[in-house]
């Protein structure tokens, strides 16, 4: 897991003696009926607690698979089920552009696929790291993970150098060629789309 801290944990949460580590939070949300959007035998879809767009869900296997880097050829059918659920979610949001993919360096435990709308309009989207984690190659599309798994039986990690350079990518709108100077300008610009 990445050392990115949980920007959203309150001080009380992180200091509490009995609190579970923040990186385990998805395991709690998977059990919370208020978070669950859809559920099958193998997969749970939850609402992202700090959504970075108007629609932002996380698709998580019920099996304890820590990340995409633990996947092997036997998980191809699981990933295909992810896609069936993604298609179902798309059909329920006909006027919204949804994308599906994984962060190359996840911060939370248990493998999870982001299903997120491309408006990127949300008060929780605050930093350049947030932006670049969904709009650069740090966001690995679902289809790329499936083909890599089918071809080589595993998913390769990115190098720390690539990770660093992706996070440092200059801001660029994900829907046009506009290059904002800073996050406030980007957020204002996103409202025009
Ligand atoms: P990442 O590990 O970088 O792929 O992303 C983890 C995602 O989990 C982020 O989009 C967070 O907003 C979201 N998140 C963090 N804590 C929770 C939680 N307890 N329940 C649901 N979503 C969460
Ligand atoms: Zn734009």
JSON list of C-alpha atoms and ligand atoms in Angstrom, two decimals:
[
{"chain": "A", "resi": 1, "resn": "UNK", "atom": "CA", "xyz": [0.00, 0.00, 0.00]},
{"chain": "A", "resi": 2, "resn": "UNK", "atom": "CA", "xyz": [1.15, 3.54, -0.57]},
{"chain": "A", "resi": 3, "resn": "UNK", "atom": "CA", "xyz": [2.26, 5.74, 2.31]},
{"chain": "A", "resi": 4, "resn": "UNK", "atom": "CA", "xyz": [-0.22, 8.43, 1.23]},
{"chain": "A", "resi": 5, "resn": "UNK", "atom": "CA", "xyz": [-1.91, 9.24, 4.52]},
{"chain": "A", "resi": 6, "resn": "UNK", "atom": "CA", "xyz": [-5.65, 9.28, 4.85]},
{"chain": "A", "resi": 7, "resn": "UNK", "atom": "CA", "xyz": [-6.24, 12.95, 4.19]},
{"chain": "A", "resi": 8, "resn": "UNK", "atom": "CA", "xyz": [-9.76, 12.53, 5.47]},
{"chain": "A", "resi": 9, "resn": "UNK", "atom": "CA", "xyz": [-9.24, 10.84, 8.83]},
{"chain": "A", "resi": 10, "resn": "UNK", "atom": "CA", "xyz": [-9.97, 13.10, 11.75]},
{"chain": "A", "resi": 11, "resn": "UNK", "atom": "CA", "xyz": [-7.37, 13.47, 14.49]},
{"chain": "A", "resi": 12, "resn": "UNK", "atom": "CA", "xyz": [-9.67, 11.71, 16.95]},
{"chain": "A", "resi": 13, "resn": "UNK", "atom": "CA", "xyz": [-10.08, 8.81, 14.53]},
{"chain": "A", "resi": 14, "resn": "UNK", "atom": "CA", "xyz": [-6.36, 8.37, 14.03]},
{"chain": "A", "resi": 15, "resn": "UNK", "atom": "CA", "xyz": [-5.53, 8.72, 17.75]},
{"chain": "A", "resi": 16, "resn": "UNK", "atom": "CA", "xyz": [-8.26, 6.45, 19.10]},
{"chain": "A", "resi": 17, "resn": "UNK", "atom": "CA", "xyz": [-6.71, 3.44, 20.82]},
{"chain": "A", "resi": 18, "resn": "UNK", "atom": "CA", "xyz": [-9.12, 0.94, 19.33]},
{"chain": "A", "resi": 19, "resn": "UNK", "atom": "CA", "xyz": [-9.41, 2.45, 15.85]},
{"chain": "A", "resi": 20, "resn": "UNK", "atom": "CA", "xyz": [-8.49, 0.11, 13.03]},
{"chain": "A", "resi": 21, "resn": "UNK", "atom": "CA", "xyz": [-5.85, 1.41, 10.65]},
{"chain": "A", "resi": 22, "resn": "UNK", "atom": "CA", "xyz": [-7.44, 3.81, 8.12]},
{"chain": "A", "resi": 23, "resn": "UNK", "atom": "CA", "xyz": [-6.23, 1.69, 5.20]},
{"chain": "A", "resi": 24, "resn": "UNK", "atom": "CA", "xyz": [-8.72, -1.01, 6.31]},
{"chain": "A", "resi": 25, "resn": "UNK", "atom": "CA", "xyz": [-11.69, 1.34, 5.97]},
{"chain": "A", "resi": 26, "resn": "UNK", "atom": "CA", "xyz": [-13.09, -0.32, 2.83]},
{"chain": "A", "resi": 27, "resn": "UNK", "atom": "CA", "xyz": [-13.57, -3.57, 4.75]},
{"chain": "A", "resi": 28, "resn": "UNK", "atom": "CA", "xyz": [-15.81, -1.70, 7.20]},
{"chain": "A", "resi": 29, "resn": "UNK", "atom": "CA", "xyz": [-17.75, 0.07, 4.43]},
{"chain": "A", "resi": 30, "resn": "UNK", "atom": "CA", "xyz": [-18.33, -3.23, 2.61]},
{"chain": "A", "resi": 31, "resn": "UNK", "atom": "CA", "xyz": [-20.38, -4.37, 5.61]},
{"chain": "A", "resi": 32, "resn": "UNK", "atom": "CA", "xyz": [-22.31, -1.13, 6.00]},
{"chain": "A", "resi": 33, "resn": "UNK", "atom": "CA", "xyz": [-25.75, -1.30, 4.32]},
{"chain": "A", "resi": 34, "resn": "UNK", "atom": "CA", "xyz": [-25.71, 2.51, 3.93]},
{"chain": "A", "resi": 35, "resn": "UNK", "atom": "CA", "xyz": [-22.56, 2.27, 1.77]},
{"chain": "A", "resi": 36, "resn": "UNK", "atom": "CA", "xyz": [-23.59, -0.70, -0.36]},
{"chain": "A", "resi": 37, "resn": "UNK", "atom": "CA", "xyz": [-24.93, 0.01, -3.83]},
{"chain": "A", "resi": 38, "resn": "UNK", "atom": "CA", "xyz": [-24.92, -3.55, -5.24]},
{"chain": "A", "resi": 39, "resn": "UNK", "atom": "CA", "xyz": [-23.88, -6.96, -4.05]},
{"chain": "A", "resi": 40, "resn": "UNK", "atom": "CA", "xyz": [-23.38, -10.41, -5.61]},
{"chain": "A", "resi": 41, "resn": "UNK", "atom": "CA", "xyz": [-21.81, -13.57, -4.19]},
{"chain": "A", "resi": 42, "resn": "UNK", "atom": "CA", "xyz": [-18.34, -12.45, -5.34]},
{"chain": "A", "resi": 43, "resn": "UNK", "atom": "CA", "xyz": [-18.48, -8.65, -5.51]},
{"chain": "A", "resi": 44, "resn": "UNK", "atom": "CA", "xyz": [-19.65, -5.68, -3.43]},
{"chain": "A", "resi": 45, "resn": "UNK", "atom": "CA", "xyz": [-20.12, -2.20, -4.90]},
{"chain": "A", "resi": 46, "resn": "UNK", "atom": "CA", "xyz": [-19.97, 0.64, -2.37]},
{"chain": "A", "resi": 47, "resn": "UNK", "atom": "CA", "xyz": [-20.21, 4.41, -2.53]},
{"chain": "A", "resi": 48, "resn": "UNK", "atom": "CA", "xyz": [-16.77, 6.03, -2.21]},
{"chain": "A", "resi": 49, "resn": "UNK", "atom": "CA", "xyz": [-16.78, 7.80, 1.17]},
{"chain": "A", "resi": 50, "resn": "UNK", "atom": "CA", "xyz": [-14.92, 10.83, -0.27]},
{"chain": "A", "resi": 51, "resn": "UNK", "atom": "CA", "xyz": [-16.27, 10.89, -3.87]},
{"chain": "A", "resi": 52, "resn": "UNK", "atom": "CA", "xyz": [-14.09, 12.71, -6.41]},
{"chain": "A", "resi": 53, "resn": "UNK", "atom": "CA", "xyz": [-16.96, 13.15, -8.93]},
{"chain": "A", "resi": 54, "resn": "UNK", "atom": "CA", "xyz": [-20.78, 13.23, -9.03]},
{"chain": "A", "resi": 55, "resn": "UNK", "atom": "CA", "xyz": [-20.81, 9.42, -9.24]},
{"chain": "A", "resi": 56, "resn": "UNK", "atom": "CA", "xyz": [-17.98, 7.51, -7.58]},
{"chain": "A", "resi": 57, "resn": "UNK", "atom": "CA", "xyz": [-18.28, 3.86, -6.56]},
{"chain": "A", "resi": 58, "resn": "UNK", "atom": "CA", "xyz": [-15.75, 1.23, -5.55]},
{"chain": "A", "resi": 59, "resn": "UNK", "atom": "CA", "xyz": [-16.10, -2.38, -6.74]},
{"chain": "A", "resi": 60, "resn": "UNK", "atom": "CA", "xyz": [-14.52, -4.83, -4.30]},
{"chain": "A", "resi": 61, "resn": "UNK", "atom": "CA", "xyz": [-14.22, -8.64, -4.31]},
{"chain": "A", "resi": 62, "resn": "UNK", "atom": "CA", "xyz": [-15.65, -10.53, -1.33]},
{"chain": "A", "resi": 63, "resn": "UNK", "atom": "CA", "xyz": [-12.52, -12.71, -1.47]},
{"chain": "A", "resi": 64, "resn": "UNK", "atom": "CA", "xyz": [-9.60, -11.31, 0.46]},
{"chain": "A", "resi": 65, "resn": "UNK", "atom": "CA", "xyz": [-7.44, -10.12, -2.47]},
{"chain": "A", "resi": 66, "resn": "UNK", "atom": "CA", "xyz": [-5.20, -7.35, -1.24]},
{"chain": "A", "resi": 67, "resn": "UNK", "atom": "CA", "xyz": [-4.57, -5.56, -4.55]},
{"chain": "A", "resi": 68, "resn": "UNK", "atom": "CA", "xyz": [-4.39, -6.01, -8.35]},
{"chain": "A", "resi": 69, "resn": "UNK", "atom": "CA", "xyz": [-0.79, -7.15, -7.80]},
{"chain": "A", "resi": 70, "resn": "UNK", "atom": "CA", "xyz": [-2.09, -10.35, -6.17]},
{"chain": "A", "resi": 71, "resn": "UNK", "atom": "CA", "xyz": [-4.19, -11.32, -9.19]},
{"chain": "A", "resi": 72, "resn": "UNK", "atom": "CA", "xyz": [-3.42, -14.40, -11.32]},
{"chain": "A", "resi": 73, "resn": "UNK", "atom": "CA", "xyz": [-5.00, -16.13, -14.34]},
{"chain": "A", "resi": 74, "resn": "UNK", "atom": "CA", "xyz": [-7.63, -17.72, -12.09]},
{"chain": "A", "resi": 75, "resn": "UNK", "atom": "CA", "xyz": [-9.05, -14.26, -11.41]},
{"chain": "A", "resi": 76, "resn": "UNK", "atom": "CA", "xyz": [-10.01, -13.55, -15.03]},
{"chain": "A", "resi": 77, "resn": "UNK", "atom": "CA", "xyz": [-13.60, -14.64, -14.38]},
{"chain": "A", "resi": 78, "resn": "UNK", "atom": "CA", "xyz": [-13.78, -12.35, -11.31]},
{"chain": "A", "resi": 79, "resn": "UNK", "atom": "CA", "xyz": [-12.67, -9.42, -13.47]},
{"chain": "A", "resi": 80, "resn": "UNK", "atom": "CA", "xyz": [-15.26, -10.38, -16.07]},
{"chain": "A", "resi": 81, "resn": "UNK", "atom": "CA", "xyz": [-17.90, -10.23, -13.37]},
{"chain": "A", "resi": 82, "resn": "UNK", "atom": "CA", "xyz": [-16.58, -6.74, -12.49]},
{"chain": "A", "resi": 83, "resn": "UNK", "atom": "CA", "xyz": [-17.28, -5.76, -16.09]},
{"chain": "A", "resi": 84, "resn": "UNK", "atom": "CA", "xyz": [-20.82, -7.17, -16.04]},
{"chain": "A", "resi": 85, "resn": "UNK", "atom": "CA", "xyz": [-21.56, -5.07, -12.96]},
{"chain": "A", "resi": 86, "resn": "UNK", "atom": "CA", "xyz": [-19.93, -2.03, -14.57]},
{"chain": "A", "resi": 87, "resn": "UNK", "atom": "CA", "xyz": [-22.17, -2.45, -17.66]},
{"chain": "A", "resi": 88, "resn": "UNK", "atom": "CA", "xyz": [-25.19, -2.72, -15.34]},
{"chain": "A", "resi": 89, "resn": "UNK", "atom": "CA", "xyz": [-24.18, 0.49, -13.52]},
{"chain": "A", "resi": 90, "resn": "UNK", "atom": "CA", "xyz": [-23.66, 2.28, -16.86]},
{"chain": "A", "resi": 91, "resn": "UNK", "atom": "CA", "xyz": [-27.15, 1.30, -18.00]},
{"chain": "A", "resi": 92, "resn": "UNK", "atom": "CA", "xyz": [-28.53, 2.85, -14.81]},
{"chain": "A", "resi": 93, "resn": "UNK", "atom": "CA", "xyz": [-26.73, 6.17, -15.49]},
{"chain": "A", "resi": 94, "resn": "UNK", "atom": "CA", "xyz": [-27.54, 6.75, -19.14]},
{"chain": "A", "resi": 95, "resn": "UNK", "atom": "CA", "xyz": [-26.64, 10.47, -19.29]},
{"chain": "A", "resi": 96, "resn": "UNK", "atom": "CA", "xyz": [-23.35, 10.19, -17.41]},
{"chain": "A", "resi": 97, "resn": "UNK", "atom": "CA", "xyz": [-19.91, 9.24, -18.71]},
{"chain": "A", "resi": 98, "resn": "UNK", "atom": "CA", "xyz": [-18.54, 6.57, -16.39]},
{"chain": "A", "resi": 99, "resn": "UNK", "atom": "CA", "xyz": [-15.04, 5.11, -16.46]},
{"chain": "A", "resi": 100, "resn": "UNK", "atom": "CA", "xyz": [-13.66, 2.07, -14.61]},
{"chain": "A", "resi": 101, "resn": "UNK", "atom": "CA", "xyz": [-10.12, 1.46, -13.48]},
{"chain": "A", "resi": 102, "resn": "UNK", "atom": "CA", "xyz": [-7.56, 0.98, -10.74]},
{"chain": "A", "resi": 103, "resn": "UNK", "atom": "CA", "xyz": [-4.99, 3.24, -9.10]},
{"chain": "A", "resi": 104, "resn": "UNK", "atom": "CA", "xyz": [-1.49, 2.00, -9.95]},
{"chain": "A", "resi": 105, "resn": "UNK", "atom": "CA", "xyz": [-0.47, 2.52, -6.31]},
{"chain": "A", "resi": 106, "resn": "UNK", "atom": "CA", "xyz": [-3.54, 2.08, -4.12]},
{"chain": "A", "resi": 107, "resn": "UNK", "atom": "CA", "xyz": [-3.70, 3.58, -0.65]},
{"chain": "A", "resi": 108, "resn": "UNK", "atom": "CA", "xyz": [-6.51, 1.37, 0.69]},
{"chain": "A", "resi": 109, "resn": "UNK", "atom": "CA", "xyz": [-6.39, -2.37, 1.30]},
{"chain": "A", "resi": 110, "resn": "UNK", "atom": "CA", "xyz": [-8.50, -4.98, -0.53]},
{"chain": "A", "resi": 111, "resn": "UNK", "atom": "CA", "xyz": [-8.40, -4.69, -4.29]},
{"chain": "A", "resi": 112, "resn": "UNK", "atom": "CA", "xyz": [-10.93, -2.10, -5.51]},
{"chain": "A", "resi": 113, "resn": "UNK", "atom": "CA", "xyz": [-11.97, -0.80, -8.90]},
{"chain": "A", "resi": 114, "resn": "UNK", "atom": "CA", "xyz": [-13.03, 2.82, -9.17]},
{"chain": "A", "resi": 115, "resn": "UNK", "atom": "CA", "xyz": [-16.22, 3.49, -11.14]},
{"chain": "A", "resi": 116, "resn": "UNK", "atom": "CA", "xyz": [-16.28, 7.25, -11.55]},
{"chain": "A", "resi": 117, "resn": "UNK", "atom": "CA", "xyz": [-18.02, 9.85, -13.71]},
{"chain": "A", "resi": 118, "resn": "UNK", "atom": "CA", "xyz": [-15.78, 12.08, -15.79]},
{"chain": "A", "resi": 119, "resn": "UNK", "atom": "CA", "xyz": [-17.30, 15.39, -14.55]},
{"chain": "A", "resi": 120, "resn": "UNK", "atom": "CA", "xyz": [-14.89, 15.30, -11.59]},
{"chain": "A", "resi": 121, "resn": "UNK", "atom": "CA", "xyz": [-17.13, 17.77, -9.77]},
{"chain": "A", "resi": 122, "resn": "UNK", "atom": "CA", "xyz": [-16.95, 17.21, -6.02]},
{"chain": "A", "resi": 123, "resn": "UNK", "atom": "CA", "xyz": [-15.96, 19.14, -2.89]},
{"chain": "A", "resi": 124, "resn": "UNK", "atom": "CA", "xyz": [-13.75, 16.15, -1.95]},
{"chain": "A", "resi": 125, "resn": "UNK", "atom": "CA", "xyz": [-11.56, 16.67, -5.03]},
{"chain": "A", "resi": 126, "resn": "UNK", "atom": "CA", "xyz": [-9.02, 19.06, -3.59]},
{"chain": "A", "resi": 127, "resn": "UNK", "atom": "CA", "xyz": [-5.44, 18.35, -4.62]},
{"chain": "A", "resi": 128, "resn": "UNK", "atom": "CA", "xyz": [-3.26, 17.86, -7.67]},
{"chain": "A", "resi": 129, "resn": "UNK", "atom": "CA", "xyz": [-2.59, 14.30, -6.43]},
{"chain": "A", "resi": 130, "resn": "UNK", "atom": "CA", "xyz": [-6.36, 13.62, -6.42]},
{"chain": "A", "resi": 131, "resn": "UNK", "atom": "CA", "xyz": [-6.62, 15.03, -9.95]},
{"chain": "A", "resi": 132, "resn": "UNK", "atom": "CA", "xyz": [-3.63, 13.21, -11.40]},
{"chain": "A", "resi": 133, "resn": "UNK", "atom": "CA", "xyz": [-4.63, 9.92, -9.79]},
{"chain": "A", "resi": 134, "resn": "UNK", "atom": "CA", "xyz": [-7.72, 9.82, -12.04]},
{"chain": "A", "resi": 135, "resn": "UNK", "atom": "CA", "xyz": [-6.55, 11.64, -15.16]},
{"chain": "A", "resi": 136, "resn": "UNK", "atom": "CA", "xyz": [-3.03, 10.32, -15.87]},
{"chain": "A", "resi": 137, "resn": "UNK", "atom": "CA", "xyz": [-1.70, 6.82, -16.49]},
{"chain": "A", "resi": 138, "resn": "UNK", "atom": "CA", "xyz": [-1.76, 6.38, -12.70]},
{"chain": "A", "resi": 139, "resn": "UNK", "atom": "CA", "xyz": [-5.39, 5.39, -13.41]},
{"chain": "A", "resi": 140, "resn": "UNK", "atom": "CA", "xyz": [-5.16, 2.02, -15.16]},
{"chain": "A", "resi": 141, "resn": "UNK", "atom": "CA", "xyz": [-8.31, 1.32, -17.18]},
{"chain": "A", "resi": 142, "resn": "UNK", "atom": "CA", "xyz": [-10.15, -1.91, -16.36]},
{"chain": "A", "resi": 143, "resn": "UNK", "atom": "CA", "xyz": [-9.61, -3.22, -19.90]},
{"chain": "A", "resi": 144, "resn": "UNK", "atom": "CA", "xyz": [-5.80, -2.85, -19.60]},
{"chain": "A", "resi": 145, "resn": "UNK", "atom": "CA", "xyz": [-5.72, -4.85, -16.36]},
{"chain": "A", "resi": 146, "resn": "UNK", "atom": "CA", "xyz": [-7.88, -7.59, -17.89]},
{"chain": "A", "resi": 147, "resn": "UNK", "atom": "CA", "xyz": [-5.67, -7.90, -20.99]},
{"chain": "A", "resi": 148, "resn": "UNK", "atom": "CA", "xyz": [-2.44, -7.85, -18.97]},
{"chain": "A", "resi": 149, "resn": "UNK", "atom": "CA", "xyz": [-3.82, -10.59, -16.72]},
{"chain": "A", "resi": 150, "resn": "UNK", "atom": "CA", "xyz": [-4.95, -12.68, -19.69]},
{"chain": "A", "resi": 151, "resn": "UNK", "atom": "CA", "xyz": [-1.60, -12.23, -21.47]},
{"chain": "A", "resi": 152, "resn": "UNK", "atom": "CA", "xyz": [0.89, -12.64, -18.64]},
{"chain": "A", "resi": 153, "resn": "UNK", "atom": "CA", "xyz": [-1.06, -14.07, -15.69]},
{"chain": "A", "resi": 154, "resn": "UNK", "atom": "CA", "xyz": [-0.16, -11.15, -13.42]},
{"chain": "A", "resi": 155, "resn": "UNK", "atom": "CA", "xyz": [-0.11, -7.36, -13.21]},
{"chain": "A", "resi": 156, "resn": "UNK", "atom": "CA", "xyz": [3.22, -5.50, -13.08]},
{"chain": "A", "resi": 157, "resn": "UNK", "atom": "CA", "xyz": [3.83, -2.68, -10.61]},
{"chain": "A", "resi": 158, "resn": "UNK", "atom": "CA", "xyz": [4.91, 0.74, -11.85]},
{"chain": "A", "resi": 159, "resn": "UNK", "atom": "CA", "xyz": [8.32, 2.08, -10.80]},
{"chain": "A", "resi": 160, "resn": "UNK", "atom": "CA", "xyz": [8.62, 4.68, -8.00]},
{"chain": "A", "resi": 161, "resn": "UNK", "atom": "CA", "xyz": [10.08, 7.06, -10.63]},
{"chain": "A", "resi": 162, "resn": "UNK", "atom": "CA", "xyz": [7.03, 6.74, -12.88]},
{"chain": "A", "resi": 163, "resn": "UNK", "atom": "CA", "xyz": [4.74, 7.12, -9.86]},
{"chain": "A", "resi": 164, "resn": "UNK", "atom": "CA", "xyz": [6.50, 10.35, -8.92]},
{"chain": "A", "resi": 165, "resn": "UNK", "atom": "CA", "xyz": [6.43, 11.78, -12.43]},
{"chain": "A", "resi": 166, "resn": "UNK", "atom": "CA", "xyz": [2.73, 10.93, -12.94]},
{"chain": "A", "resi": 167, "resn": "UNK", "atom": "CA", "xyz": [1.85, 12.74, -9.72]},
{"chain": "A", "resi": 168, "resn": "UNK", "atom": "CA", "xyz": [3.87, 15.76, -10.88]},
{"chain": "A", "resi": 169, "resn": "UNK", "atom": "CA", "xyz": [2.08, 15.95, -14.26]},
{"chain": "A", "resi": 170, "resn": "UNK", "atom": "CA", "xyz": [0.99, 19.56, -14.93]},
{"chain": "A", "resi": 171, "resn": "UNK", "atom": "CA", "xyz": [-2.76, 20.09, -14.53]},
{"chain": "A", "resi": 172, "resn": "UNK", "atom": "CA", "xyz": [-4.79, 19.54, -17.69]},
{"chain": "A", "resi": 173, "resn": "UNK", "atom": "CA", "xyz": [-8.58, 19.36, -18.06]},
{"chain": "A", "resi": 174, "resn": "UNK", "atom": "CA", "xyz": [-9.79, 15.80, -18.70]},
{"chain": "A", "resi": 175, "resn": "UNK", "atom": "CA", "xyz": [-12.43, 17.00, -21.16]},
{"chain": "A", "resi": 176, "resn": "UNK", "atom": "CA", "xyz": [-10.62, 19.65, -23.26]},
{"chain": "A", "resi": 177, "resn": "UNK", "atom": "CA", "xyz": [-7.15, 21.09, -23.87]},
{"chain": "A", "resi": 178, "resn": "UNK", "atom": "CA", "xyz": [-7.39, 23.73, -21.10]},
{"chain": "A", "resi": 179, "resn": "UNK", "atom": "CA", "xyz": [-4.35, 23.86, -18.82]},
{"chain": "A", "resi": 180, "resn": "UNK", "atom": "CA", "xyz": [-5.36, 25.49, -15.54]},
{"chain": "A", "resi": 181, "resn": "UNK", "atom": "CA", "xyz": [-2.81, 27.30, -13.36]},
{"chain": "A", "resi": 182, "resn": "UNK", "atom": "CA", "xyz": [-4.05, 25.75, -10.14]},
{"chain": "A", "resi": 183, "resn": "UNK", "atom": "CA", "xyz": [-6.78, 23.59, -8.58]},
{"chain": "A", "resi": 184, "resn": "UNK", "atom": "CA", "xyz": [-9.26, 26.46, -7.88]},
{"chain": "A", "resi": 185, "resn": "UNK", "atom": "CA", "xyz": [-9.04, 27.46, -11.57]},
{"chain": "A", "resi": 186, "resn": "UNK", "atom": "CA", "xyz": [-9.47, 23.84, -12.65]},
{"chain": "A", "resi": 187, "resn": "UNK", "atom": "CA", "xyz": [-12.51, 23.36, -10.41]},
{"chain": "A", "resi": 188, "resn": "UNK", "atom": "CA", "xyz": [-14.12, 26.53, -11.78]},
{"chain": "A", "resi": 189, "resn": "UNK", "atom": "CA", "xyz": [-13.37, 25.40, -15.32]},
{"chain": "A", "resi": 190, "resn": "UNK", "atom": "CA", "xyz": [-14.91, 21.93, -14.79]},
{"chain": "A", "resi": 191, "resn": "UNK", "atom": "CA", "xyz": [-18.28, 23.60, -14.12]},
{"chain": "A", "resi": 192, "resn": "UNK", "atom": "CA", "xyz": [-18.30, 24.92, -17.70]},
{"chain": "A", "resi": 193, "resn": "UNK", "atom": "CA", "xyz": [-18.45, 21.44, -19.23]},
{"chain": "B", "resi": 1, "resn": "LIG", "atom": "P1", "xyz": [-7.09, 4.17, -3.76]},
{"chain": "B", "resi": 1, "resn": "LIG", "atom": "O1", "xyz": [-6.68, 3.22, -2.68]},
{"chain": "B", "resi": 1, "resn": "LIG", "atom": "O2", "xyz": [-6.16, 5.30, -3.97]},
{"chain": "B", "resi": 1, "resn": "LIG", "atom": "O3", "xyz": [-7.38, 3.46, -5.07]},
{"chain": "B", "resi": 1, "resn": "LIG", "atom": "O4", "xyz": [-8.47, 4.84, -3.36]},
{"chain": "B", "resi": 1, "resn": "LIG", "atom": "C1", "xyz": [-9.15, 4.56, -2.19]},
{"chain": "B", "resi": 1, "resn": "LIG", "atom": "C2", "xyz": [-10.53, 5.21, -2.28]},
{"chain": "B", "resi": 1, "resn": "LIG", "atom": "O5", "xyz": [-11.24, 4.84, -1.10]},
{"chain": "B", "resi": 1, "resn": "LIG", "atom": "C3", "xyz": [-10.51, 6.72, -2.33]},
{"chain": "B", "resi": 1, "resn": "LIG", "atom": "O6", "xyz": [-11.26, 7.15, -3.47]},
{"chain": "B", "resi": 1, "resn": "LIG", "atom": "C4", "xyz": [-11.17, 7.16, -1.00]},
{"chain": "B", "resi": 1, "resn": "LIG", "atom": "O7", "xyz": [-11.97, 8.31, -1.15]},
{"chain": "B", "resi": 1, "resn": "LIG", "atom": "C5", "xyz": [-12.01, 5.96, -0.65]},
{"chain": "B", "resi": 1, "resn": "LIG", "atom": "N1", "xyz": [-12.21, 5.73, 0.79]},
{"chain": "B", "resi": 1, "resn": "LIG", "atom": "C6", "xyz": [-11.34, 5.97, 1.81]},
{"chain": "B", "resi": 1, "resn": "LIG", "atom": "N2", "xyz": [-11.84, 5.51, 2.98]},
{"chain": "B", "resi": 1, "resn": "LIG", "atom": "C7", "xyz": [-13.04, 4.94, 2.68]},
{"chain": "B", "resi": 1, "resn": "LIG", "atom": "C8", "xyz": [-14.04, 4.27, 3.44]},
{"chain": "B", "resi": 1, "resn": "LIG", "atom": "N3", "xyz": [-13.88, 4.06, 4.76]},
{"chain": "B", "resi": 1, "resn": "LIG", "atom": "N4", "xyz": [-15.15, 3.81, 2.80]},
{"chain": "B", "resi": 1, "resn": "LIG", "atom": "C9", "xyz": [-15.31, 4.01, 1.48]},
{"chain": "B", "resi": 1, "resn": "LIG", "atom": "N5", "xyz": [-14.41, 4.62, 0.70]},
{"chain": "B", "resi": 1, "resn": "LIG", "atom": "C10", "xyz": [-13.29, 5.09, 1.28]},
{"chain": "B", "resi": 2, "resn": "LIG", "atom": "ZN1", "xyz": [-12.09, 21.51, -20.09]}
]
